Amino acid sequence: MMMKKHILIFKTLLFLLLGCQAVWAQKITVSGTITYRATQENLIGVTIIEKNTPNGAISDATGHFKLNVASDATLVFSYTGMQTQEVQLGGRTELNVELDDNNNTLNQVVVVGYGTAQKRDISGAVSSVGVDRLEKRNPRTIEEAFQGEVSGVQVTNAGRPGDQATVRIRGYGTINNNSPLILVDNVEIGRFFTVDPNDIESITVLKDAASAAIYGNRAANGVILITTKKGKGERQSLSYNSWFGWQQSTSKIKMLDADQYVHLINEAVDNANADRLASGQTALAHIYNDAEVAKWQGQKGTYWQDKLLRTGMMQNHYLNLSTARESSKYGFSIGYTKQEGIYIGTDFKRLYGKFSAEHTFRKKLKLGHNINLSYTRQNTGGDYYVSRVFMMAPTVPVKFEDGTYGYDVKDPGNGDKKNPVAMVDYIDWVNTNNQAYGNIYAEYEFFPGLTYTSRFNFDRRIEEKNYFEREYQLGNVNQTGFTDVADFKDRTWNTDNFLTFKHIFNEKHTLNATLGTYAFHHFNNYLLAKGFFPTDVTDYVSTLDATSTNNRQINGAPTEYKILSFFGRAEYNYNSKYYLSATIRRDGTSRFSPQKRWGNFPSVGASWRISAEPFMERFHNLSDLKLRSSWGQLGNSAIGDYDWQSRVTFNQNYVFGNSVNNGAAPTALANRNITWETTTQTNMGLDIGLFKDNLTFKIDYYRKDTRNMLLYVPQPGTIGAAGSQRQNIGKVRNTGWEFEAKYNKDIRKVFLSIGGNIAFLQNKVLDLGGTSFTTGRDGYSHIYKEGYGLRSLWGYKTSGIYQNKAQIESTPHWPNAGPGDLIFQDINHDGIINSDDRTYLGKSIPSFTYGANVNLSWKGLDISMFFQGIFGNKILYAPANFGGPGLSNFLYFENLQASALNRWHGAGTSNTQPRLYWRSDPGNNNANSNFFVKDGSYLRLKNLQIGYTLPKEWVKKAGVGNFRVYVGGTNLWTKTKYPGFDPEIAMETSDTYGWDYPMAKTVIFGMNLDF
Amino acid sequence: MKKILLFLFLAFSAVNCKKDWLDTFPPDGPTPANYYSNAAEALAGLNACYDNLSAQFDRLYGLGIDAIGMYCGDECVGGRTSPRDFSSFEQFNLNGAEVTLQNIWRESYTGIFRCNQLLEKLPDVPMAADLKARYKAEATFLRGFYHFELFKCFGGIPVVTKVLTPDDARVARNTRAETIAQIESDFKSAIPDLPQKSKYAANDLGRITKGAAQAYLMKLYIFDKRWNEAVAVGQEVINSNEYSLFADYNDNFNTAKENGSESIFEVQCKTGTATGEGNAHYDLESFENTPNPRGYTQPFASLRNSFQNNAAGAKDPRRDFSIKVNIISSTLLTSFKYNRPQTPQPAVQYDGELNYKLMRYADFLLLFAEAQNEAGNTTEALKYLNLVRQRANVNMPALNNLSQQQFRQAIYDERKWELAFEGHRYFDLVRWGIAGAVLRAQGRNFVDGKHELMPIPTNEITLNPKLAQNPMY
């Protein structure tokens, strides 16, 4: 406050000084109001200068200014913490100006849990992304909006339009659900693709315990608060954003062509025959006989990626209207998105609308609502089996000459390798999501400083799956037509009721207190039905009623989940110099037994603005220096709704007398003693602002310990029932450093802004109750083990390739290994190769993640570039369980990646790529080993945008306030060593081991139009 | 301030109206504490004990024990990777990581758990005493039966006769003798209260019968080489007159003749049910006339060539009743029992209609004959062997005047011809002590002293370090 006063005095002096000189500058008088765009508050003390003259003025207490200037003058508006704005007057006598936040200003108001705070006063680890950054990124999803923007937040996008990205804050705290709590206008909507990202006003990430503690029970993985655009200001505004563009796969994978393929598959048979003959068996015939080999000579065959991957068109329209009348504000947003995926048959459509209103009654009572409506429709693209892109042999045509769909004549009965183009044709799979969510709220101010808020938030969602597969024959595969329809219905309501008290005592003591309750109720039900058609039907009669009754299948089960919480928070600061805060939240959940369901989650924080101390005054360039620290505990109960309760499950049926008889048995091992998984986080941070905050740094160190993880602990089979039981066990530690830096500079009309962030992360399982367990490919490719990072890669170590028999005999080896097979290392030196030789092969969590953005603007032109990357993680690239591209035994007559050309085929031919072998794997080459482990690091130009704002006077005649056009692109450039489609693969869900939907690079053209 | 308190009170009371507001209960099932409260619930509990006898894919008889019986024997191999690669079993290149072994272990112990659960609850269920006695007998037999199936694969295993908890589930293996003793005791205690097959109502067909329990007790004795006891209990089955051979061998694989006179115990299968009660073997035998047909279970030519001529001078008809030859390539063979022209085609994979045969009377008669022979009654034994050989549409010549040793060879062959692909072969070869010689002659890596038993699933040893691995694994 003191600082602001000083500024005001200074500026008033300046006004007097400049005002004197303005006497001789005559011409016209211009007047108007200056407001802060985000809050529409009038700004006092803004400096207005006629460009290239000493003439100027300062806005008064109501934000008004008046100035005599030349009629063609350019006025420069500047204000500490705001972006400097230049306006060409063009003869106008009235000029209203809105100023935007300077990105790094500490006065910026940030949405935090149950309230807002000025950035300068935040003592926890909180990062935010504002609307200004979002406009430059043009995100297609909410998750993309903050990917790389905030240190310590890792976003892994899904490639298929309409699929969810994975979001992780400060690493992986648990083996359970690591998803942060993401609230859109206080509602946990679950499906982020339902929101039009254009409608986002701000994003705040609460990383440490002290900031997130007020959300208690679900905040252990961090909290992301998203607010959407609402009605604001004193005047009407209308803006329209639109873009169109296209997307393509970021990469394509080189595969064998038909000529190479027929030779290699025959070579595999030759290799197998050598062993068969040696053991007295008969030799197998070549798959492609000599005539066929000759026929494919020099032929490329079908390159399936070209048949399945395409350029997808995209468009987006978004309209926002904000209007205010006396004591009421209204907001209206509507958005439409259509995206074709890059895999044929995939697309995504979204219709989004939001209606908000807020009314103030006698300055005491505020009533308001936000209602969001969303409809999305996703076409999945056949049965969505991306792996077929690799599997299909190049000798198979998309269609035969007679016009019927192609199949592999060498393997006509293979139902696992159906022609994917045919599948897109034969299968119609549409998912729709219908969602209405929002809130109704009331705020009552008893007296200035004490407010009571009551919010009722709701979310109603119906997700429909419509799957229709028609009858067809492909080769010898006969498919009966069937339909599979499902409705997933979610009903959630929650209510927040809280009192906030804010008071400044004796000008220096600021106290903020919040006290409230929270209740949450989630109800979910699904209805799933499946039936087979007696005869071939067309899509017109693809209804369930047309299916035959004797194969029909109907399933459904409701579930329910409740939370009840009480919370309180007190924050105190002395003169914006010393800060103290404390939060306590008490949560109860229906997911634990009555004796174990309540948990208390406390947190405390303290910070010290060193720069406000008198002894720091001599460091003029140091505008801000603040030391932050916090400690807190948070809970996690992201498990099944009924895990603590034992139950008898029906449908354990058996047939007697040729009719089904009901059976019932307990199938799960309940545990009444399970309770909260608890995360304790300590955070130390330092904020530095230099040169009037034009250069800022933010440094954080944290240690996050998760205890009592709610693990499914596998139980011996002898127990019967289910294989595992939920238990509170173990401890995982995440420690990390986070750095954020921003720099703004105005160099002769060129405004430069550079920002960067990097987050180092160390993840380690400290305790797992002495056990360890593996998951993934063949059940052991990833391990959870004390002393290692979560889901570390696990398997055998190999070192090159056996070149001859003598070499095999001289070392421990698999019993049937032959020359050309991988050399497995005898890790435990017991003379044999077996499962005891499996070892650590690398971590799947990156050592650090980083992002950097560069923004340049000059006159109407602006350029924004955004880089993002991760480093140090390993990915298991072993497409499909039986081998896949690059390493295969042709069990599916599948094609191979072009790297197979480097295979071993005689002593000295290769020391990296093992031999081919027809339908068997005598050397265990397909066992999980470092052969399949690839570096997952990447750096990519995530976003590039070049925009041009048309001069105001040009567009004014059309009644337009602001008109900007731009061209942008995402994923335009990627640097990686990863050999698959794209290294941006979700860590926990990549069970396809490299057969994911490819990522897209997009190019778009767009415009922003403001009236 | 009053107003504030009122507001807060309202807010709190809105969510706190009931003290137990946070209580939610699973909607899809009661808890074990209050279930099993009447006869109907006891029956549902009993039916669930049978549920683990399933021939669905990856269950006990859908490439579970059946696959070991077939593919580790000398009759056939599992042809393709899909649905599962059995080459490591064929080649005896296997270890405890095999999913199939894990499935067998888990499925059997789940069945045992369900039996124990019911047996613990049954005494308190208010219901008619005779019905309760039957339910108890059925569950007791099944508990013994699941133990027996595990014993066949793994040897001595942990014997579980009560509901275990995570605290006491880590138990060591019992010895072979202890395991057999438990199975014997379960079978024996079940027999008195089980009705004969003819006493069951039509809608109860498929339940375990007194005759079936006695037949399995005989089989257990044979595995334990207690020949006289085997003969004694086997004789009771024969004397019951409940069973006879079908005149037509093919009736054993005819959906219209399920649970017929030759049936002793079979997995009850049904296609097109919501809960999946079908027989996966239908799809293992599918066969197309193409250069690369996908018959999964592929018999060795040596098996096909081993069939002899019958009394009419024609090839033993069981050859073509059991093995189908590809039209294009006569070297390509597939098994031919559960996927025959008259078998209805299921709408989804692995969902065949035909019941999976666990024991039919022909199997029983050959076992009985073997026991008679080993007990020294070779002449008596020949009677039963010839009964099987001289089935009306098989019509093989009767064998006579065989020595005890010659008779053994005759049994080795007859079981191969009569019961091909029915999941017995490997267990028979091991039981006879000839597995090594027979299989090595086929170029298989059978190691004596090792491959008579399957390895204990590695995962189970990890979870329960008290479990000792079988020798040499």
Coordinates of N, CA and C in Angstrom, one line a residue, chain B residues 180-333:
Chain B
I180 N -3.2 -86.3 -1.1 CA -4.0 -87.4 -1.5 C -5.0 -87.7 -0.4
A181 N -4.5 -87.7 0.8 CA -5.3 -88.1 2.0 C -6.5 -87.1 2.1
Q182 N -6.3 -85.8 1.8 CA -7.4 -84.9 1.9 C -8.4 -85.1 0.8
I183 N -7.9 -85.3 -0.4 CA -8.8 -85.5 -1.5 C -9.7 -86.8 -1.2
E184 N -9.0 -87.8 -0.8 CA -9.7 -89.1 -0.5 C -10.7 -88.9 0.6
S185 N -10.4 -88.1 1.6 CA -11.3 -87.9 2.7 C -12.5 -87.1 2.2
D186 N -12.3 -86.0 1.3 CA -13.4 -85.3 0.8 C -14.3 -86.1 -0.1
F187 N -13.7 -86.9 -1.0 CA -14.5 -87.8 -1.8 C -15.3 -88.8 -1.0
K188 N -14.6 -89.4 0.0 CA -15.3 -90.4 0.8 C -16.5 -89.8 1.6
S189 N -16.2 -88.6 2.1 CA -17.3 -88.1 3.0 C -18.5 -87.6 2.1
A190 N -18.2 -87.3 0.9 CA -19.3 -86.8 0.0 C -20.2 -87.9 -0.5
I191 N -19.6 -89.1 -0.8 CA -20.3 -90.2 -1.4 C -21.6 -90.5 -0.8
P192 N -21.7 -90.7 0.5 CA -22.9 -91.2 1.1 C -24.1 -90.3 0.9
D193 N -23.9 -89.0 0.9 CA -25.1 -88.1 0.8 C -25.4 -87.7 -0.7
L194 N -24.6 -88.2 -1.6 CA -24.8 -87.8 -3.0 C -25.8 -88.7 -3.7
P195 N -26.8 -88.2 -4.4 CA -27.8 -89.1 -5.1 C -27.1 -89.7 -6.3
Q196 N -27.7 -90.8 -6.7 CA -27.3 -91.4 -8.0 C -27.8 -90.5 -9.1
K197 N -27.1 -90.6 -10.3 CA -27.5 -89.8 -11.4 C -29.0 -89.8 -11.7
S198 N -29.6 -91.0 -11.6 CA -31.0 -91.1 -12.0 C -31.9 -90.5 -11.0
K199 N -31.4 -90.2 -9.8 CA -32.2 -89.6 -8.8 C -32.3 -88.1 -8.9
Y200 N -31.5 -87.5 -9.7 CA -31.5 -86.0 -9.8 C -32.6 -85.6 -10.8
A201 N -33.3 -84.5 -10.5 CA -34.3 -84.0 -11.4 C -33.6 -83.5 -12.7
A202 N -34.4 -83.4 -13.7 CA -33.8 -83.0 -15.0 C -33.1 -81.7 -15.0
N203 N -33.7 -80.8 -14.2 CA -33.1 -79.4 -14.2 C -31.9 -79.4 -13.2
D204 N -31.5 -80.5 -12.6 CA -30.3 -80.5 -11.8 C -29.2 -81.4 -12.5
L205 N -29.4 -81.8 -13.7 CA -28.4 -82.6 -14.4 C -27.1 -81.8 -14.6
G206 N -26.0 -82.4 -14.3 CA -24.8 -81.7 -14.3 C -24.2 -81.6 -12.9
R207 N -25.0 -81.9 -11.9 CA -24.4 -81.9 -10.5 C -23.7 -83.2 -10.3
I208 N -22.8 -83.1 -9.4 CA -22.0 -84.3 -9.1 C -22.9 -85.4 -8.5
T209 N -22.6 -86.6 -8.9 CA -23.5 -87.8 -8.5 C -22.6 -88.7 -7.7
K210 N -23.4 -89.6 -7.0 CA -22.7 -90.6 -6.2 C -21.7 -91.4 -7.1
G211 N -22.2 -91.8 -8.3 CA -21.4 -92.6 -9.2 C -20.1 -91.8 -9.6
A212 N -20.3 -90.5 -9.9 CA -19.2 -89.7 -10.4 C -18.1 -89.6 -9.2
A213 N -18.6 -89.4 -8.0 CA -17.7 -89.2 -6.9 C -16.9 -90.5 -6.7
Q214 N -17.7 -91.7 -6.8 CA -17.0 -93.0 -6.7 C -15.9 -93.2 -7.8
A215 N -16.3 -92.8 -9.0 CA -15.4 -92.9 -10.2 C -14.1 -92.1 -9.9
Y216 N -14.3 -90.9 -9.4 CA -13.1 -90.0 -9.1 C -12.3 -90.6 -8.0
L217 N -13.0 -91.2 -7.0 CA -12.2 -91.8 -5.9 C -11.4 -92.9 -6.5
M218 N -12.0 -93.7 -7.4 CA -11.2 -94.7 -8.1 C -10.0 -94.2 -8.8
K219 N -10.3 -93.1 -9.5 CA -9.2 -92.5 -10.3 C -8.1 -92.0 -9.4
L220 N -8.5 -91.5 -8.2 CA -7.4 -91.0 -7.2 C -6.6 -92.2 -6.8
Y221 N -7.3 -93.3 -6.5 CA -6.6 -94.5 -6.1 C -5.6 -95.0 -7.1
I222 N -6.0 -94.9 -8.4 CA -5.2 -95.3 -9.5 C -3.9 -94.4 -9.6
F223 N -4.1 -93.1 -9.4 CA -3.0 -92.2 -9.4 C -2.1 -92.5 -8.3
D224 N -2.6 -93.1 -7.2 CA -1.8 -93.5 -6.0 C -1.4 -94.9 -6.0
K225 N -1.8 -95.6 -7.2 CA -1.4 -97.0 -7.3 C -2.0 -97.9 -6.2
R226 N -3.2 -97.6 -5.7 CA -3.8 -98.4 -4.7 C -4.9 -99.2 -5.5
W227 N -4.4 -100.3 -6.1 CA -5.2 -101.0 -7.1 C -6.4 -101.6 -6.5
N228 N -6.2 -102.3 -5.4 CA -7.4 -103.1 -4.8 C -8.5 -102.1 -4.4
E229 N -8.1 -101.0 -3.8 CA -9.2 -100.1 -3.4 C -9.9 -99.5 -4.6
A230 N -9.0 -99.3 -5.7 CA -9.6 -98.7 -6.9 C -10.7 -99.7 -7.5
V231 N -10.3 -101.0 -7.5 CA -11.2 -102.0 -8.0 C -12.5 -102.0 -7.2
A232 N -12.3 -102.0 -5.9 CA -13.5 -102.1 -5.0 C -14.5 -101.0 -5.3
V233 N -14.0 -99.7 -5.3 CA -14.9 -98.6 -5.5 C -15.4 -98.6 -6.9
G234 N -14.6 -99.0 -7.9 CA -15.0 -99.0 -9.3 C -16.1 -100.0 -9.5
Q235 N -16.0 -101.1 -8.8 CA -17.1 -102.1 -8.9 C -18.4 -101.6 -8.5
E236 N -18.4 -100.7 -7.5 CA -19.7 -100.1 -7.1 C -20.3 -99.3 -8.2
V237 N -19.5 -98.6 -8.9 CA -20.0 -97.8 -10.0 C -20.7 -98.7 -11.1
I238 N -20.0 -99.8 -11.4 CA -20.5 -100.7 -12.4 C -21.8 -101.3 -11.9
N239 N -21.8 -101.7 -10.6 CA -22.9 -102.4 -10.1 C -24.1 -101.5 -10.0
S240 N -23.9 -100.2 -10.0 CA -25.1 -99.3 -9.9 C -25.9 -99.3 -11.1
N241 N -25.4 -99.8 -12.2 CA -26.1 -99.8 -13.5 C -26.6 -98.5 -13.9
E242 N -25.9 -97.4 -13.5 CA -26.3 -96.1 -13.9 C -25.8 -95.7 -15.3
Y243 N -24.7 -96.4 -15.7 CA -24.0 -96.0 -16.9 C -23.9 -97.1 -17.9
S244 N -23.8 -96.7 -19.2 CA -23.5 -97.6 -20.3 C -22.9 -96.8 -21.4
L245 N -22.2 -97.6 -22.3 CA -21.6 -96.9 -23.4 C -22.7 -96.6 -24.5
F246 N -22.5 -95.5 -25.2 CA -23.3 -95.2 -26.3 C -23.0 -96.2 -27.4
A247 N -24.0 -96.6 -28.2 CA -23.8 -97.4 -29.3 C -22.9 -96.7 -30.3
D248 N -23.2 -95.4 -30.5 CA -22.5 -94.6 -31.4 C -21.5 -93.7 -30.7
Y249 N -20.2 -93.9 -31.0 CA -19.1 -93.1 -30.4 C -19.4 -91.7 -30.5
N250 N -20.0 -91.2 -31.6 CA -20.2 -89.8 -31.9 C -21.2 -89.2 -31.0
D251 N -22.0 -90.0 -30.3 CA -23.0 -89.4 -29.4 C -22.4 -88.7 -28.3
N252 N -21.1 -89.0 -28.0 CA -20.4 -88.3 -26.9 C -20.2 -86.9 -27.3
F253 N -20.2 -86.5 -28.6 CA -20.0 -85.2 -29.0 C -21.2 -84.6 -29.8
N254 N -22.3 -85.0 -29.2 CA -23.6 -84.5 -29.8 C -24.3 -83.8 -28.8
T255 N -24.7 -82.5 -29.1 CA -25.4 -81.7 -28.1 C -26.7 -82.3 -27.6
A256 N -27.3 -83.2 -28.5 CA -28.6 -83.8 -28.1 C -28.4 -84.9 -27.1
K257 N -27.2 -85.4 -26.9 CA -27.0 -86.5 -26.0 C -26.2 -86.1 -24.8
E258 N -26.2 -84.8 -24.5 CA -25.4 -84.4 -23.3 C -26.0 -85.0 -22.0
N259 N -25.1 -85.3 -21.1 CA -25.5 -85.9 -19.8 C -26.2 -87.3 -20.1
G260 N -25.8 -87.9 -21.2 CA -26.5 -89.2 -21.5 C -25.9 -90.4 -20.7
S261 N -26.2 -91.6 -21.2 CA -25.8 -92.7 -20.4 C -24.3 -92.9 -20.2
E262 N -23.6 -92.4 -21.2 CA -22.1 -92.6 -21.0 C -21.5 -91.5 -20.2
S263 N -22.2 -90.5 -19.9 CA -21.7 -89.3 -19.2 C -21.5 -89.5 -17.7
I264 N -20.3 -89.4 -17.2 CA -20.2 -89.5 -15.7 C -20.1 -88.1 -15.1
F265 N -19.2 -87.3 -15.7 CA -19.1 -85.9 -15.2 C -18.7 -85.0 -16.4
E266 N -19.4 -83.9 -16.6 CA -19.0 -83.1 -17.7 C -19.2 -81.6 -17.3
V267 N -18.4 -80.7 -17.9 CA -18.5 -79.3 -17.6 C -19.8 -78.9 -18.4
Q268 N -20.7 -78.3 -17.8 CA -22.0 -77.9 -18.5 C -21.8 -76.6 -19.2
C269 N -21.9 -76.7 -20.5 CA -21.6 -75.5 -21.3 C -22.9 -75.1 -22.1
K270 N -23.0 -73.8 -22.3 CA -24.1 -73.3 -23.0 C -23.7 -72.0 -23.8
T271 N -24.1 -72.0 -25.0 CA -23.7 -70.8 -25.8 C -24.6 -69.7 -25.6
G272 N -24.2 -68.4 -25.9 CA -25.1 -67.3 -25.9 C -25.6 -66.8 -24.6
T273 N -24.9 -67.1 -23.5 CA -25.4 -66.6 -22.2 C -24.7 -65.3 -21.9
A274 N -25.3 -64.6 -21.0 CA -24.8 -63.3 -20.6 C -23.5 -63.4 -19.8
T275 N -23.4 -64.5 -19.0 CA -22.3 -64.6 -18.1 C -21.2 -65.5 -18.7
G276 N -21.3 -66.0 -19.9 CA -20.3 -66.7 -20.5 C -20.1 -68.1 -20.0
E277 N -20.9 -69.1 -20.5 CA -20.9 -70.4 -20.1 C -20.4 -71.4 -21.2
G278 N -19.8 -70.8 -22.3 CA -19.6 -71.6 -23.4 C -18.3 -72.4 -23.3
N279 N -18.1 -73.2 -24.4 CA -16.9 -74.1 -24.5 C -15.9 -73.6 -25.5
A280 N -14.7 -73.2 -25.1 CA -13.7 -72.6 -26.0 C -13.2 -73.6 -27.0
H281 N -13.4 -74.9 -26.8 CA -12.8 -75.9 -27.7 C -13.5 -75.8 -29.1
Y282 N -14.7 -75.3 -29.2 CA -15.3 -75.1 -30.5 C -14.3 -74.4 -31.5
D283 N -13.7 -73.3 -31.0 CA -12.9 -72.5 -31.8 C -11.5 -73.0 -32.0
L284 N -11.0 -73.9 -31.1 CA -9.7 -74.5 -31.2 C -9.7 -75.5 -32.4
E285 N -10.8 -75.9 -32.8 CA -10.9 -76.9 -33.8 C -11.4 -76.4 -35.2
S286 N -11.6 -75.1 -35.2 CA -12.1 -74.5 -36.5 C -11.0 -74.7 -37.5
F287 N -11.4 -74.9 -38.7 CA -10.5 -75.4 -39.7 C -10.9 -74.9 -41.1
E288 N -10.1 -74.2 -41.8 CA -10.5 -73.8 -43.1 C -9.6 -74.5 -44.2
N289 N -10.1 -74.6 -45.3 CA -9.4 -75.3 -46.4 C -8.6 -74.3 -47.2
T290 N -7.5 -73.8 -46.6 CA -6.7 -72.8 -47.2 C -5.2 -73.2 -47.0
P291 N -4.3 -72.5 -47.6 CA -2.9 -72.9 -47.5 C -2.4 -72.8 -46.1
N292 N -3.0 -71.9 -45.3 CA -2.5 -71.7 -43.9 C -3.7 -71.8 -42.9
P293 N -4.3 -73.0 -42.8 CA -5.5 -73.1 -42.0 C -5.3 -72.8 -40.6
R294 N -6.3 -72.5 -39.9 CA -6.1 -72.1 -38.5 C -6.8 -73.1 -37.5
G295 N -6.5 -74.4 -37.7 CA -7.0 -75.4 -36.7 C -6.0 -75.2 -35.6
Y296 N -6.4 -75.0 -34.4 CA -5.5 -74.7 -33.3 C -4.8 -76.0 -32.8
T297 N -5.7 -77.0 -32.5 CA -5.2 -78.2 -31.9 C -4.8 -79.2 -33.1
Q298 N -3.5 -79.4 -33.3 CA -3.0 -80.1 -34.5 C -2.4 -81.4 -34.1
P299 N -3.2 -82.5 -34.4 CA -2.7 -83.9 -34.1 C -1.4 -84.2 -34.9
F300 N -0.6 -85.0 -34.2 CA 0.6 -85.5 -34.9 C 0.2 -86.6 -35.9
A301 N 0.9 -86.6 -37.1 CA 0.6 -87.7 -38.1 C 0.7 -89.1 -37.4
S302 N 1.7 -89.2 -36.5 CA 2.0 -90.4 -35.8 C 0.7 -91.0 -35.1
L303 N 0.0 -90.1 -34.6 CA -1.3 -90.5 -33.9 C -2.2 -91.1 -34.9
R304 N -2.4 -90.3 -36.0 CA -3.4 -90.8 -37.0 C -3.0 -92.1 -37.6
N305 N -1.7 -92.3 -37.8 CA -1.2 -93.5 -38.4 C -1.2 -94.7 -37.5
S306 N -1.4 -94.4 -36.2 CA -1.3 -95.5 -35.2 C -2.6 -96.3 -35.1
F307 N -3.7 -95.7 -35.6 CA -5.0 -96.5 -35.6 C -4.9 -97.7 -36.4
Q308 N -5.5 -98.8 -35.8 CA -5.5 -100.1 -36.5 C -6.8 -100.4 -37.2
N309 N -6.8 -101.5 -37.9 CA -8.0 -101.9 -38.6 C -9.0 -102.6 -37.6
N310 N -10.2 -102.4 -37.9 CA -11.2 -103.0 -37.0 C -11.7 -104.4 -37.6
A311 N -12.6 -105.0 -36.9 CA -13.1 -106.3 -37.3 C -13.6 -106.4 -38.7
A312 N -14.1 -105.3 -39.2 CA -14.6 -105.3 -40.6 C -13.5 -105.0 -41.6
G313 N -12.3 -104.9 -41.1 CA -11.1 -104.7 -42.0 C -11.0 -103.2 -42.4
A314 N -11.8 -102.4 -41.8 CA -11.6 -100.9 -42.1 C -10.8 -100.3 -41.0
K315 N -10.4 -99.1 -41.2 CA -9.6 -98.4 -40.2 C -10.5 -98.2 -39.0
D316 N -9.9 -98.2 -37.8 CA -10.7 -97.9 -36.6 C -11.4 -96.6 -36.8
P317 N -12.8 -96.7 -36.8 CA -13.6 -95.5 -37.1 C -13.3 -94.3 -36.2
R318 N -12.7 -94.6 -35.0 CA -12.4 -93.5 -34.1 C -11.4 -92.5 -34.6
R319 N -10.6 -93.0 -35.6 CA -9.6 -92.2 -36.3 C -10.3 -91.0 -36.9
D320 N -11.3 -91.3 -37.7 CA -11.9 -90.2 -38.4 C -13.0 -89.5 -37.6
F321 N -13.4 -90.2 -36.5 CA -14.3 -89.5 -35.5 C -13.5 -88.4 -34.7
S322 N -12.2 -88.6 -34.7 CA -11.4 -87.7 -33.8 C -10.5 -86.7 -34.6
I323 N -10.2 -87.1 -35.8 CA -9.2 -86.2 -36.5 C -9.7 -85.9 -37.9
K324 N -9.6 -84.6 -38.2 CA -10.1 -84.1 -39.5 C -8.9 -83.8 -40.3
V325 N -8.9 -84.2 -41.6 CA -7.8 -83.9 -42.5 C -8.2 -82.8 -43.4
N326 N -7.3 -81.9 -43.6 CA -7.5 -80.7 -44.5 C -7.6 -81.2 -45.9
I327 N -8.6 -80.6 -46.6 CA -8.9 -81.1 -48.0 C -7.8 -80.8 -48.9
I328 N -7.2 -79.7 -48.8 CA -6.1 -79.3 -49.7 C -4.8 -80.0 -49.4
S329 N -4.4 -80.0 -48.1 CA -3.2 -80.6 -47.7 C -3.4 -81.7 -46.7
S330 N -3.2 -83.0 -47.1 CA -3.5 -84.1 -46.2 C -2.5 -84.2 -45.1
T331 N -1.5 -83.3 -45.1 CA -0.6 -83.4 -43.9 C -1.1 -82.5 -42.8
L332 N -2.1 -81.7 -43.1 CA -2.6 -80.8 -42.1 C -3.8 -81.4 -41.4
L333 N -3.7 -81.5 -40.0 CA -4.8 -82.2 -39.3 C -5.3 -81.3 -38.2

